[in-house]
């Protein structure tokens, strides 16, 4: 990497920055964490200069010229922080996103530590921990629980309200532990807001759980049977996982909508999430249009990484789907086994009752008991099969769909850039024509248009590069998370299988002497 | 496919430890069996020092229909009316298995080579298991006959064992099957009639108890057998489910380049082991539990048939008494009526005596068989749960 540089003077105005830093240290880490791990992306050289020049901080653009130098990252980051206030609107495509250099977080820290001025280390230390935590996948100290499903209202207007409890030590929240009541459409509303803000810039926004008309209708109608309790439990668990995933995303965690969702006691009702609403229909139309467009975009892929990754995700998607289908069959059959075992247990008990040889009769009753216990085991195992294995797979199938969506957005971004370039070319041609035809006013107009489109082309290129960078980082984070998730679940699932076997041993060992006692 | 007798030994659904007369004088076993297109040919080998036989060791080839012929001959023989006739072995039925193999062969392009190989292996194992079972059932039938002091002396039995040629016993044609079916209906109707006859009093407490017991027992054991079958089917289903899961996990593992690779492979391996485990559990439960229950369901039916015959004899005896009284009052044909009545009386008493013995044998046979099979079931289940290898730490 480049030689070490003097850190930017932390003199003027810096203390305020630090305060802001303290409050928004999360912002800092989030900015830092938008670092990209792969050094092969094109350099948005012009970007930071403009960015900084709009800053009233008086920093000279030259000092912030970006290259692979780590120091500049910090400089840039501090700049960014001062720009930001906690209420700042999150990154939108129209604004230049925080500049990032292709540097991995951990390598950042080393040079920093040595060459700092006094007040800096404190902040950087903290941020270093958080950065390292980030790198290790251990995220910020925030835990979400979704519990206590409660039916509110009656008849077809009824709905389930869930308690969302947040426990956190993050300072951006006013309290360290709090809870609110939310309904399913609130979750969908949150997702829809986050998606509209972040998806098209390349962030992988975790998808919300799916709607289920059948399931909800049963609950509304008030059927208190096991299938509707199962449905509610399945949904509760899914909502919990959804929120956990969302808060573990460093950028999304900063979002005010998310914070509002977690904290405020009253939330405006999200009506646009209803399938048959105007917004719902609009969504469906857009989706169809997107699908058509996707087929017509022929992107000139200059970066093999993206093609490779897309292919990878495509393969992964197919295989997860296959596996998921098989696991669903497994769950179903295990439930059947459980039911059949219970039925057999009953008939064995009846047989034991009929049997007039006392010792045999007792042994048969014991057999019936063993079979009943085994039935319990099967039920528990089916439960584990489902909640650990099957739901993980379906979550990831939907997550991968989100990843694919993000890649698609990149394509659209490219298309926009391409289109701008084509238009610029056309405008230049028009200008040339006007020159020849010698129409001074038209020439001026053409020149204006050319300037306008030049800017758009530059913007398009910047956006494209930005989204590419973001995606690379996001995919890296996603993969790390995926590996961790799967590994954890696989281990837990294996343990459940082992446990089942051990229980079986216990039961049969208890039965054996009874069988031997038949005289 | 060949089934060997040694394999048959393990699968005996009832304990053939019934060797009352300390007998090595007549040993019967099915030493070989061959499955052809539609039929199974059993090689019945006899070792005997009985004077009746020409040789001390000989064997013949028999088919299922010949076993049925033998069984029916016993049932129709009045001499054995007071005995429990061992239930006939069920017809060998490879239909379901054959169909499944055929379907597999027709090919489903979505499954991989390994999956195909495993499924084929499973189906072949299933086919083999069915084959072994049918051999065992036929063998048990013969061995019970050979062990029974009265039944072993039957002439038809000797013919069955010794006659080198084909017995020319064709399977029942439709008319005969229908006839058999109708006969069963008539029998149950008759039984219902007799039992509801007000005049008929069961004089013997033992038989009263046995009748109630057997009626209930038979129904319940039939139930238990059906449900045990379903459990076994579920286990098999589960084993089949593990095949695509294991395959999918393996292919996921090959795609990964990170630490997940080993995790996926390990899980795939585990599912493969679980598959074998479930398969064995299914087949053990089938043999030790389902088959045993099925056998005693049939045996208890045979016992019920015996009770029916005795009841019929009692009814006949009662009728003969009434006829005698009538004859005496009218003073006509008294002699015939008397002799008839005496016949009926003797028959009834003969039946009652032998039935009592038979039923007690049935009970002890049942108890020892259940004991043996339940112990073996528990031991096998333990073996599988322990040897499943899921004890290893996986991390």
Short mmCIF file of C-alpha atoms in Angstrom, two decimals, chain B:
data_model
loop_
_atom_site.label_atom_id
_atom_site.label_comp_id
_atom_site.label_asym_id
_atom_site.label_seq_id
_atom_site.Cartn_x
_atom_site.Cartn_y
_atom_site.Cartn_z
CA UNK B 1 -33.13 -63.98 -6.99
CA UNK B 2 -32.24 -66.74 -4.65
CA UNK B 3 -33.16 -66.89 -1.05
CA UNK B 4 -31.11 -69.01 1.21
CA UNK B 5 -32.40 -70.96 4.10
CA UNK B 6 -29.95 -69.48 6.57
CA UNK B 7 -31.38 -66.12 5.86
CA UNK B 8 -34.79 -67.58 6.43
CA UNK B 9 -33.82 -68.73 9.88
CA UNK B 10 -33.43 -65.24 11.29
CA UNK B 11 -36.74 -64.15 10.02
CA UNK B 12 -38.96 -66.76 11.58
CA UNK B 13 -42.00 -64.91 12.78
CA UNK B 14 -42.86 -67.41 15.45
CA UNK B 15 -40.48 -69.23 17.62
CA UNK B 16 -40.15 -72.74 16.40
CA UNK B 17 -38.99 -73.97 19.72
CA UNK B 18 -42.10 -76.06 19.78
CA UNK B 19 -40.64 -79.49 19.71
CA UNK B 20 -42.93 -81.43 21.98
CA UNK B 21 -42.08 -85.05 21.30
CA UNK B 22 -38.36 -84.39 21.55
CA UNK B 23 -38.27 -84.80 17.93
CA UNK B 24 -35.60 -85.27 15.45
CA UNK B 25 -37.68 -87.88 13.80
CA UNK B 26 -39.07 -85.45 11.30
CA UNK B 27 -37.22 -82.30 10.33
CA UNK B 28 -38.49 -80.12 7.56
CA UNK B 29 -36.90 -77.04 6.12
CA UNK B 30 -36.92 -74.96 2.98
CA UNK B 31 -33.36 -75.25 1.84
CA UNK B 32 -33.66 -73.17 -1.27
CA UNK B 33 -36.03 -70.94 -3.13
CA UNK B 34 -36.04 -69.44 -6.54
CA UNK B 35 -38.15 -66.61 -7.77
CA UNK B 36 -39.22 -66.82 -11.37
CA UNK B 37 -41.49 -64.60 -13.36
CA UNK B 38 -44.69 -65.14 -11.50
CA UNK B 39 -43.97 -67.84 -9.05
CA UNK B 40 -41.65 -68.88 -6.35
CA UNK B 41 -40.31 -72.40 -6.26
CA UNK B 42 -39.47 -73.72 -2.83
CA UNK B 43 -37.17 -76.62 -2.28
CA UNK B 44 -38.55 -78.54 0.67
CA UNK B 45 -35.99 -80.74 2.32
CA UNK B 46 -36.96 -83.45 4.77
CA UNK B 47 -34.75 -85.38 7.14
CA UNK B 48 -36.51 -88.25 8.77
CA UNK B 49 -35.87 -91.60 10.31
CA UNK B 50 -39.52 -92.50 10.26
CA UNK B 51 -40.15 -95.90 8.74
CA UNK B 52 -42.77 -94.55 6.43
CA UNK B 53 -40.32 -92.77 4.19
CA UNK B 54 -38.25 -94.48 1.54
CA UNK B 55 -35.15 -92.45 2.27
CA UNK B 56 -33.80 -90.65 5.28
CA UNK B 57 -33.11 -87.43 3.39
CA UNK B 58 -34.94 -86.14 0.39
CA UNK B 59 -36.22 -82.98 -1.13
CA UNK B 60 -38.92 -81.84 -3.51
CA UNK B 61 -39.82 -78.63 -5.24
CA UNK B 62 -43.14 -77.09 -4.30
CA UNK B 63 -45.03 -73.98 -5.23
CA UNK B 64 -47.34 -71.83 -3.17
CA UNK B 65 -50.53 -73.39 -4.50
CA UNK B 66 -49.39 -76.78 -3.25
CA UNK B 67 -49.00 -75.40 0.25
CA UNK B 68 -52.54 -74.06 0.07
CA UNK B 69 -53.78 -77.41 -1.11
CA UNK B 70 -52.15 -79.05 1.89
CA UNK B 71 -53.66 -76.52 4.27
CA UNK B 72 -57.15 -76.97 2.85
CA UNK B 73 -56.80 -80.71 3.06
CA UNK B 74 -56.17 -80.39 6.79
CA UNK B 75 -59.03 -77.99 7.28
CA UNK B 76 -61.50 -80.22 5.50
CA UNK B 77 -60.43 -83.26 7.42
CA UNK B 78 -62.89 -84.09 10.16
CA UNK B 79 -60.25 -85.83 12.15
CA UNK B 80 -58.47 -82.60 12.80
CA UNK B 81 -61.57 -80.65 13.68
CA UNK B 82 -60.41 -80.40 17.26
CA UNK B 83 -57.04 -78.97 16.40
CA UNK B 84 -55.76 -75.56 15.53
CA UNK B 85 -54.70 -75.87 11.93
CA UNK B 86 -51.57 -73.77 11.38
CA UNK B 87 -52.51 -70.78 9.23
CA UNK B 88 -51.65 -71.02 5.57
CA UNK B 89 -48.72 -68.95 4.39
CA UNK B 90 -49.69 -65.80 2.47
CA UNK B 91 -49.23 -65.71 -1.24
CA UNK B 92 -45.87 -64.35 -2.31
CA UNK B 93 -46.53 -60.80 -3.43
CA UNK B 94 -43.79 -58.98 -5.25
CA UNK B 95 -46.19 -56.79 -7.17
CA UNK B 96 -45.59 -53.58 -5.28
CA UNK B 97 -41.86 -54.04 -5.21
CA UNK B 98 -41.70 -54.94 -8.86
CA UNK B 99 -43.76 -51.92 -9.81
CA UNK B 100 -41.47 -49.62 -7.89
CA UNK B 101 -38.39 -51.09 -9.54
CA UNK B 102 -40.00 -50.64 -12.89
CA UNK B 103 -40.88 -47.04 -12.19
CA UNK B 104 -37.33 -46.38 -11.12
CA UNK B 105 -36.07 -48.00 -14.25
CA UNK B 106 -38.25 -45.78 -16.40
CA UNK B 107 -36.05 -43.04 -15.22
CA UNK B 108 -36.49 -39.68 -13.71
CA UNK B 109 -33.90 -37.41 -15.24
CA UNK B 110 -33.84 -35.08 -12.27
CA UNK B 111 -32.09 -37.54 -10.01
CA UNK B 112 -28.36 -38.01 -10.07
CA UNK B 113 -26.49 -41.19 -10.68
CA UNK B 114 -25.71 -41.72 -7.02
CA UNK B 115 -29.29 -41.13 -6.03
CA UNK B 116 -30.44 -43.60 -8.63
CA UNK B 117 -27.97 -46.19 -7.43
CA UNK B 118 -29.07 -45.75 -3.84
CA UNK B 119 -32.75 -45.97 -4.64
CA UNK B 120 -32.13 -49.06 -6.70
CA UNK B 121 -30.21 -50.55 -3.81
CA UNK B 122 -33.10 -49.79 -1.45
CA UNK B 123 -35.63 -51.38 -3.74
CA UNK B 124 -33.52 -54.43 -4.29
CA UNK B 125 -33.09 -54.82 -0.56
CA UNK B 126 -36.84 -54.52 -0.19
CA UNK B 127 -37.39 -57.17 -2.82
CA UNK B 128 -34.94 -59.45 -1.10
CA UNK B 129 -36.60 -58.88 2.28
CA UNK B 130 -40.03 -59.76 0.90
CA UNK B 131 -38.53 -62.85 -0.63
CA UNK B 132 -36.95 -63.96 2.61
CA UNK B 133 -40.16 -63.38 4.46
CA UNK B 134 -42.22 -65.49 2.14
CA UNK B 135 -39.70 -68.30 2.45
CA UNK B 136 -39.88 -68.05 6.24
CA UNK B 137 -43.67 -68.10 6.26
CA UNK B 138 -43.83 -71.22 4.16
CA UNK B 139 -41.20 -72.87 6.25
CA UNK B 140 -42.91 -72.10 9.52
CA UNK B 141 -46.13 -73.60 8.21
CA UNK B 142 -44.43 -76.87 7.43
CA UNK B 143 -42.45 -76.95 10.62
CA UNK B 144 -45.47 -76.49 12.78
CA UNK B 145 -47.12 -79.37 11.01
CA UNK B 146 -44.03 -81.48 11.49
CA UNK B 147 -43.93 -80.65 15.18
CA UNK B 148 -47.55 -81.45 15.90
CA UNK B 149 -48.00 -85.03 17.13
CA UNK B 150 -51.23 -85.56 15.26
CA UNK B 151 -50.85 -83.42 12.21
CA UNK B 152 -47.45 -84.78 11.27
CA UNK B 153 -48.92 -88.19 10.65
CA UNK B 154 -51.23 -87.03 7.91
CA UNK B 155 -51.00 -88.92 4.66
CA UNK B 156 -51.28 -85.80 2.54
CA UNK B 157 -48.39 -84.35 4.45
CA UNK B 158 -46.24 -87.30 3.54
CA UNK B 159 -47.23 -86.99 -0.05
CA UNK B 160 -46.42 -83.32 0.01
CA UNK B 161 -43.01 -83.97 1.44
CA UNK B 162 -42.05 -86.94 -0.60
CA UNK B 163 -43.81 -87.12 -3.90
CA UNK B 164 -41.20 -86.18 -6.43
CA UNK B 165 -43.58 -85.07 -9.14
CA UNK B 166 -45.68 -82.02 -9.43
CA UNK B 167 -48.81 -82.40 -7.34
CA UNK B 168 -50.90 -80.99 -10.17
CA UNK B 169 -52.66 -78.70 -7.92
CA UNK B 170 -53.73 -75.70 -9.79
CA UNK B 171 -54.51 -72.46 -8.11
CA UNK B 172 -58.13 -71.90 -7.30
CA UNK B 173 -60.04 -70.59 -10.23
CA UNK B 174 -62.51 -67.81 -9.83
CA UNK B 175 -65.43 -70.06 -9.06
CA UNK B 176 -63.55 -71.80 -6.32
CA UNK B 177 -62.33 -68.55 -4.86
CA UNK B 178 -65.85 -67.22 -4.85
CA UNK B 179 -67.01 -70.45 -3.32
CA UNK B 180 -64.45 -70.11 -0.59
CA UNK B 181 -65.50 -66.57 0.01
CA UNK B 182 -69.14 -67.54 0.29
CA UNK B 183 -68.30 -70.38 2.59
CA UNK B 184 -66.64 -67.91 4.92
CA UNK B 185 -69.72 -65.76 4.95
CA UNK B 186 -71.91 -68.72 5.67
CA UNK B 187 -69.59 -69.73 8.42
CA UNK B 188 -69.71 -66.38 10.16
CA UNK B 189 -73.45 -66.21 9.77
CA UNK B 190 -73.73 -69.64 11.20
CA UNK B 191 -71.51 -68.74 14.06
CA UNK B 192 -73.59 -65.71 14.81
CA UNK B 193 -76.72 -67.82 14.71
CA UNK B 194 -75.37 -70.47 16.97
CA UNK B 195 -74.09 -68.10 19.54
CA UNK B 196 -77.31 -66.21 19.69
CA UNK B 197 -79.35 -69.34 20.04
CA UNK B 198 -80.93 -69.16 23.40
CA UNK B 199 -80.79 -72.84 23.96
CA UNK B 200 -77.09 -73.08 23.58
CA UNK B 201 -75.34 -72.87 26.89
CA UNK B 202 -71.65 -72.90 27.21
CA UNK B 203 -71.06 -75.42 29.91
CA UNK B 204 -67.42 -74.91 30.28
CA UNK B 205 -66.05 -71.72 31.82
CA UNK B 206 -62.73 -72.24 30.20
CA UNK B 207 -64.24 -72.07 26.75
CA UNK B 208 -66.45 -69.17 27.64
CA UNK B 209 -63.44 -67.23 28.74
CA UNK B 210 -61.43 -68.28 25.72
CA UNK B 211 -64.12 -67.22 23.34
CA UNK B 212 -64.46 -63.73 24.75
CA UNK B 213 -60.73 -63.44 24.99
CA UNK B 214 -60.06 -64.60 21.45
CA UNK B 215 -62.70 -62.43 19.88
CA UNK B 216 -61.30 -59.30 21.46
CA UNK B 217 -57.70 -60.35 21.04
CA UNK B 218 -58.10 -61.07 17.37
CA UNK B 219 -59.59 -57.67 16.64
CA UNK B 220 -56.98 -55.84 18.60
CA UNK B 221 -54.05 -57.71 17.23
CA UNK B 222 -55.32 -57.07 13.73
CA UNK B 223 -55.44 -53.38 14.54
CA UNK B 224 -51.97 -53.40 16.04
CA UNK B 225 -50.65 -55.23 13.00
CA UNK B 226 -52.10 -52.70 10.59
CA UNK B 227 -50.71 -49.79 12.54
CA UNK B 228 -47.31 -51.40 12.93
CA UNK B 229 -47.28 -51.75 9.16
CA UNK B 230 -47.97 -48.05 8.79
CA UNK B 231 -45.16 -47.16 11.17
CA UNK B 232 -42.84 -49.34 9.16
CA UNK B 233 -43.93 -47.63 5.95
CA UNK B 234 -43.25 -44.23 7.50
CA UNK B 235 -39.76 -45.29 8.47
CA UNK B 236 -39.14 -46.44 4.93
CA UNK B 237 -40.49 -43.16 3.61
CA UNK B 238 -38.12 -41.27 5.83
CA UNK B 239 -35.21 -43.37 4.64
CA UNK B 240 -36.16 -42.56 1.07
CA UNK B 241 -36.38 -38.87 1.90
CA UNK B 242 -32.82 -38.85 3.09
CA UNK B 243 -31.52 -39.78 -0.34
CA UNK B 244 -32.20 -36.50 -2.18
CA UNK B 245 -31.26 -34.48 0.89
CA UNK B 246 -27.90 -36.17 1.13
CA UNK B 247 -27.32 -35.65 -2.59
CA UNK B 248 -28.28 -31.98 -2.47
CA UNK B 249 -26.02 -31.38 0.52
CA UNK B 250 -23.12 -33.04 -1.26
CA UNK B 251 -23.52 -30.90 -4.32
CA UNK B 252 -23.78 -27.80 -2.15
CA UNK B 253 -20.57 -28.86 -0.51
CA UNK B 254 -18.73 -29.24 -3.78
CA UNK B 255 -19.76 -25.73 -4.78
CA UNK B 256 -18.52 -24.05 -1.64
CA UNK B 257 -14.96 -22.91 -1.32
CA UNK B 258 -15.08 -21.90 2.27
CA UNK B 259 -15.52 -23.56 5.63
CA UNK B 260 -19.06 -24.49 4.76
CA UNK B 261 -17.68 -27.15 2.48
CA UNK B 262 -16.82 -29.50 5.31
CA UNK B 263 -20.04 -28.75 7.15
CA UNK B 264 -22.15 -29.64 4.16
CA UNK B 265 -20.20 -32.78 3.50
CA UNK B 266 -20.49 -33.88 7.09
CA UNK B 267 -24.21 -33.31 7.12
CA UNK B 268 -24.53 -35.19 3.83
CA UNK B 269 -22.63 -38.08 5.33
CA UNK B 270 -24.83 -38.07 8.39
CA UNK B 271 -27.97 -38.21 6.33
CA UNK B 272 -26.53 -41.10 4.39
CA UNK B 273 -25.93 -42.96 7.64
CA UNK B 274 -29.36 -42.06 8.90
CA UNK B 275 -30.83 -43.42 5.73
CA UNK B 276 -29.25 -46.79 6.28
CA UNK B 277 -30.31 -46.66 9.89
CA UNK B 278 -33.93 -45.87 9.15
CA UNK B 279 -33.95 -48.61 6.58
CA UNK B 280 -32.71 -51.15 9.08
CA UNK B 281 -35.07 -49.94 11.77
CA UNK B 282 -37.92 -50.30 9.31
CA UNK B 283 -36.99 -53.82 8.33
CA UNK B 284 -36.37 -54.92 11.91
CA UNK B 285 -39.68 -53.54 13.08
CA UNK B 286 -41.24 -55.27 10.14
CA UNK B 287 -39.81 -58.64 11.05
CA UNK B 288 -39.91 -58.56 14.81
CA UNK B 289 -43.12 -56.67 15.30
CA UNK B 290 -45.34 -56.51 12.23
CA UNK B 291 -44.72 -60.04 11.07
CA UNK B 292 -45.15 -61.47 14.53
CA UNK B 293 -48.40 -59.60 15.01
CA UNK B 294 -49.56 -60.72 11.61
CA UNK B 295 -48.74 -64.33 12.31
CA UNK B 296 -50.60 -64.32 15.59
CA UNK B 297 -53.48 -62.58 14.01
CA UNK B 298 -53.78 -65.54 11.64
CA UNK B 299 -53.09 -68.02 14.36
CA UNK B 300 -55.76 -66.52 16.58
CA UNK B 301 -58.11 -66.73 13.62
CA UNK B 302 -57.28 -70.42 13.37
CA UNK B 303 -58.01 -70.73 17.09
CA UNK B 304 -61.31 -68.95 16.58
CA UNK B 305 -62.10 -71.41 13.80
CA UNK B 306 -61.46 -74.23 16.21
CA UNK B 307 -63.82 -72.73 18.73
CA UNK B 308 -66.40 -72.38 16.02
CA UNK B 309 -66.08 -76.01 15.08
CA UNK B 310 -66.50 -77.01 18.68
CA UNK B 311 -69.51 -74.76 19.02
CA UNK B 312 -70.93 -76.26 15.88
CA UNK B 313 -70.39 -79.67 17.37
CA UNK B 314 -72.13 -78.53 20.54
CA UNK B 315 -75.05 -77.26 18.51
CA UNK B 316 -75.19 -80.52 16.64
CA UNK B 317 -75.11 -82.35 19.95
CA UNK B 318 -77.96 -80.25 21.27
CA UNK B 319 -79.92 -80.83 18.12
CA UNK B 320 -79.25 -84.53 18.33
CA UNK B 321 -80.53 -84.48 21.90
CA UNK B 322 -83.68 -82.76 20.86
CA UNK B 323 -84.13 -85.14 17.96
CA UNK B 324 -83.69 -88.06 20.33
CA UNK B 325 -86.29 -86.70 22.67
CA UNK B 326 -88.65 -86.19 19.82
CA UNK B 327 -87.99 -89.68 18.52
CA UNK B 328 -88.60 -91.11 21.95
CA UNK B 329 -91.88 -89.33 22.34
CA UNK B 330 -93.00 -90.43 18.93
CA UNK B 331 -91.32 -93.75 19.43
CA UNK B 332 -89.98 -93.73 15.93
CA UNK B 333 -86.44 -94.22 14.71
CA UNK B 334 -85.20 -94.16 18.20
CA UNK B 335 -82.20 -96.29 17.40
CA UNK B 336 -80.91 -93.96 14.73
CA UNK B 337 -81.55 -90.98 16.87
CA UNK B 338 -79.73 -92.61 19.74
CA UNK B 339 -76.70 -93.54 17.72
CA UNK B 340 -76.66 -90.11 16.17
CA UNK B 341 -76.81 -88.50 19.54
CA UNK B 342 -74.03 -90.63 20.82
CA UNK B 343 -71.94 -89.76 17.81
CA UNK B 344 -72.49 -86.11 18.35
CA UNK B 345 -71.74 -86.41 22.00
CA UNK B 346 -68.52 -88.21 21.44
CA UNK B 347 -67.50 -85.81 18.74
CA UNK B 348 -68.22 -82.87 20.92
CA UNK B 349 -66.28 -84.25 23.81
CA UNK B 350 -63.38 -85.18 21.62
CA UNK B 351 -63.29 -81.73 20.20
CA UNK B 352 -63.55 -80.12 23.58
CA UNK B 353 -60.69 -82.08 25.00
CA UNK B 354 -58.30 -81.51 22.16
CA UNK B 355 -59.39 -77.90 21.85
CA UNK B 356 -58.50 -77.28 25.44
CA UNK B 357 -55.02 -78.65 24.92
CA UNK B 358 -54.63 -76.76 21.68
CA UNK B 359 -55.66 -73.50 23.19
CA UNK B 360 -53.26 -73.86 26.04
CA UNK B 361 -50.50 -74.62 23.58
CA UNK B 362 -51.53 -71.59 21.62
CA UNK B 363 -51.12 -69.44 24.66
CA UNK B 364 -47.68 -70.72 25.57
CA UNK B 365 -46.57 -70.53 21.98
CA UNK B 366 -47.79 -66.98 21.77
CA UNK B 367 -46.15 -65.88 24.98
CA UNK B 368 -42.77 -67.34 24.13
CA UNK B 369 -42.89 -65.95 20.63
CA UNK B 370 -43.76 -62.46 21.83
CA UNK B 371 -41.04 -62.66 24.41
CA UNK B 372 -38.41 -63.67 21.92
CA UNK B 373 -39.41 -61.11 19.35
CA UNK B 374 -39.81 -58.22 21.76
CA UNK B 375 -36.40 -58.88 23.24
CA UNK B 376 -34.85 -59.08 19.83
CA UNK B 377 -36.67 -55.93 18.75
CA UNK B 378 -35.39 -53.97 21.73
CA UNK B 379 -31.86 -55.25 21.23
CA UNK B 380 -31.88 -54.35 17.56
CA UNK B 381 -33.31 -50.90 18.20
CA UNK B 382 -30.57 -50.32 20.74
CA UNK B 383 -27.94 -51.53 18.36
CA UNK B 384 -29.16 -49.15 15.69
CA UNK B 385 -29.48 -46.17 17.97
CA UNK B 386 -25.99 -46.70 19.30
CA UNK B 387 -24.24 -47.81 16.17
CA UNK B 388 -25.87 -45.03 14.18
CA UNK B 389 -22.62 -43.24 14.65
CA UNK B 390 -24.29 -40.00 15.49
CA UNK B 391 -22.38 -40.09 18.72
CA UNK B 392 -19.34 -38.68 17.03
CA UNK B 393 -18.73 -35.06 17.58
CA UNK B 394 -19.30 -33.23 14.41
CA UNK B 395 -17.76 -29.88 14.97
#
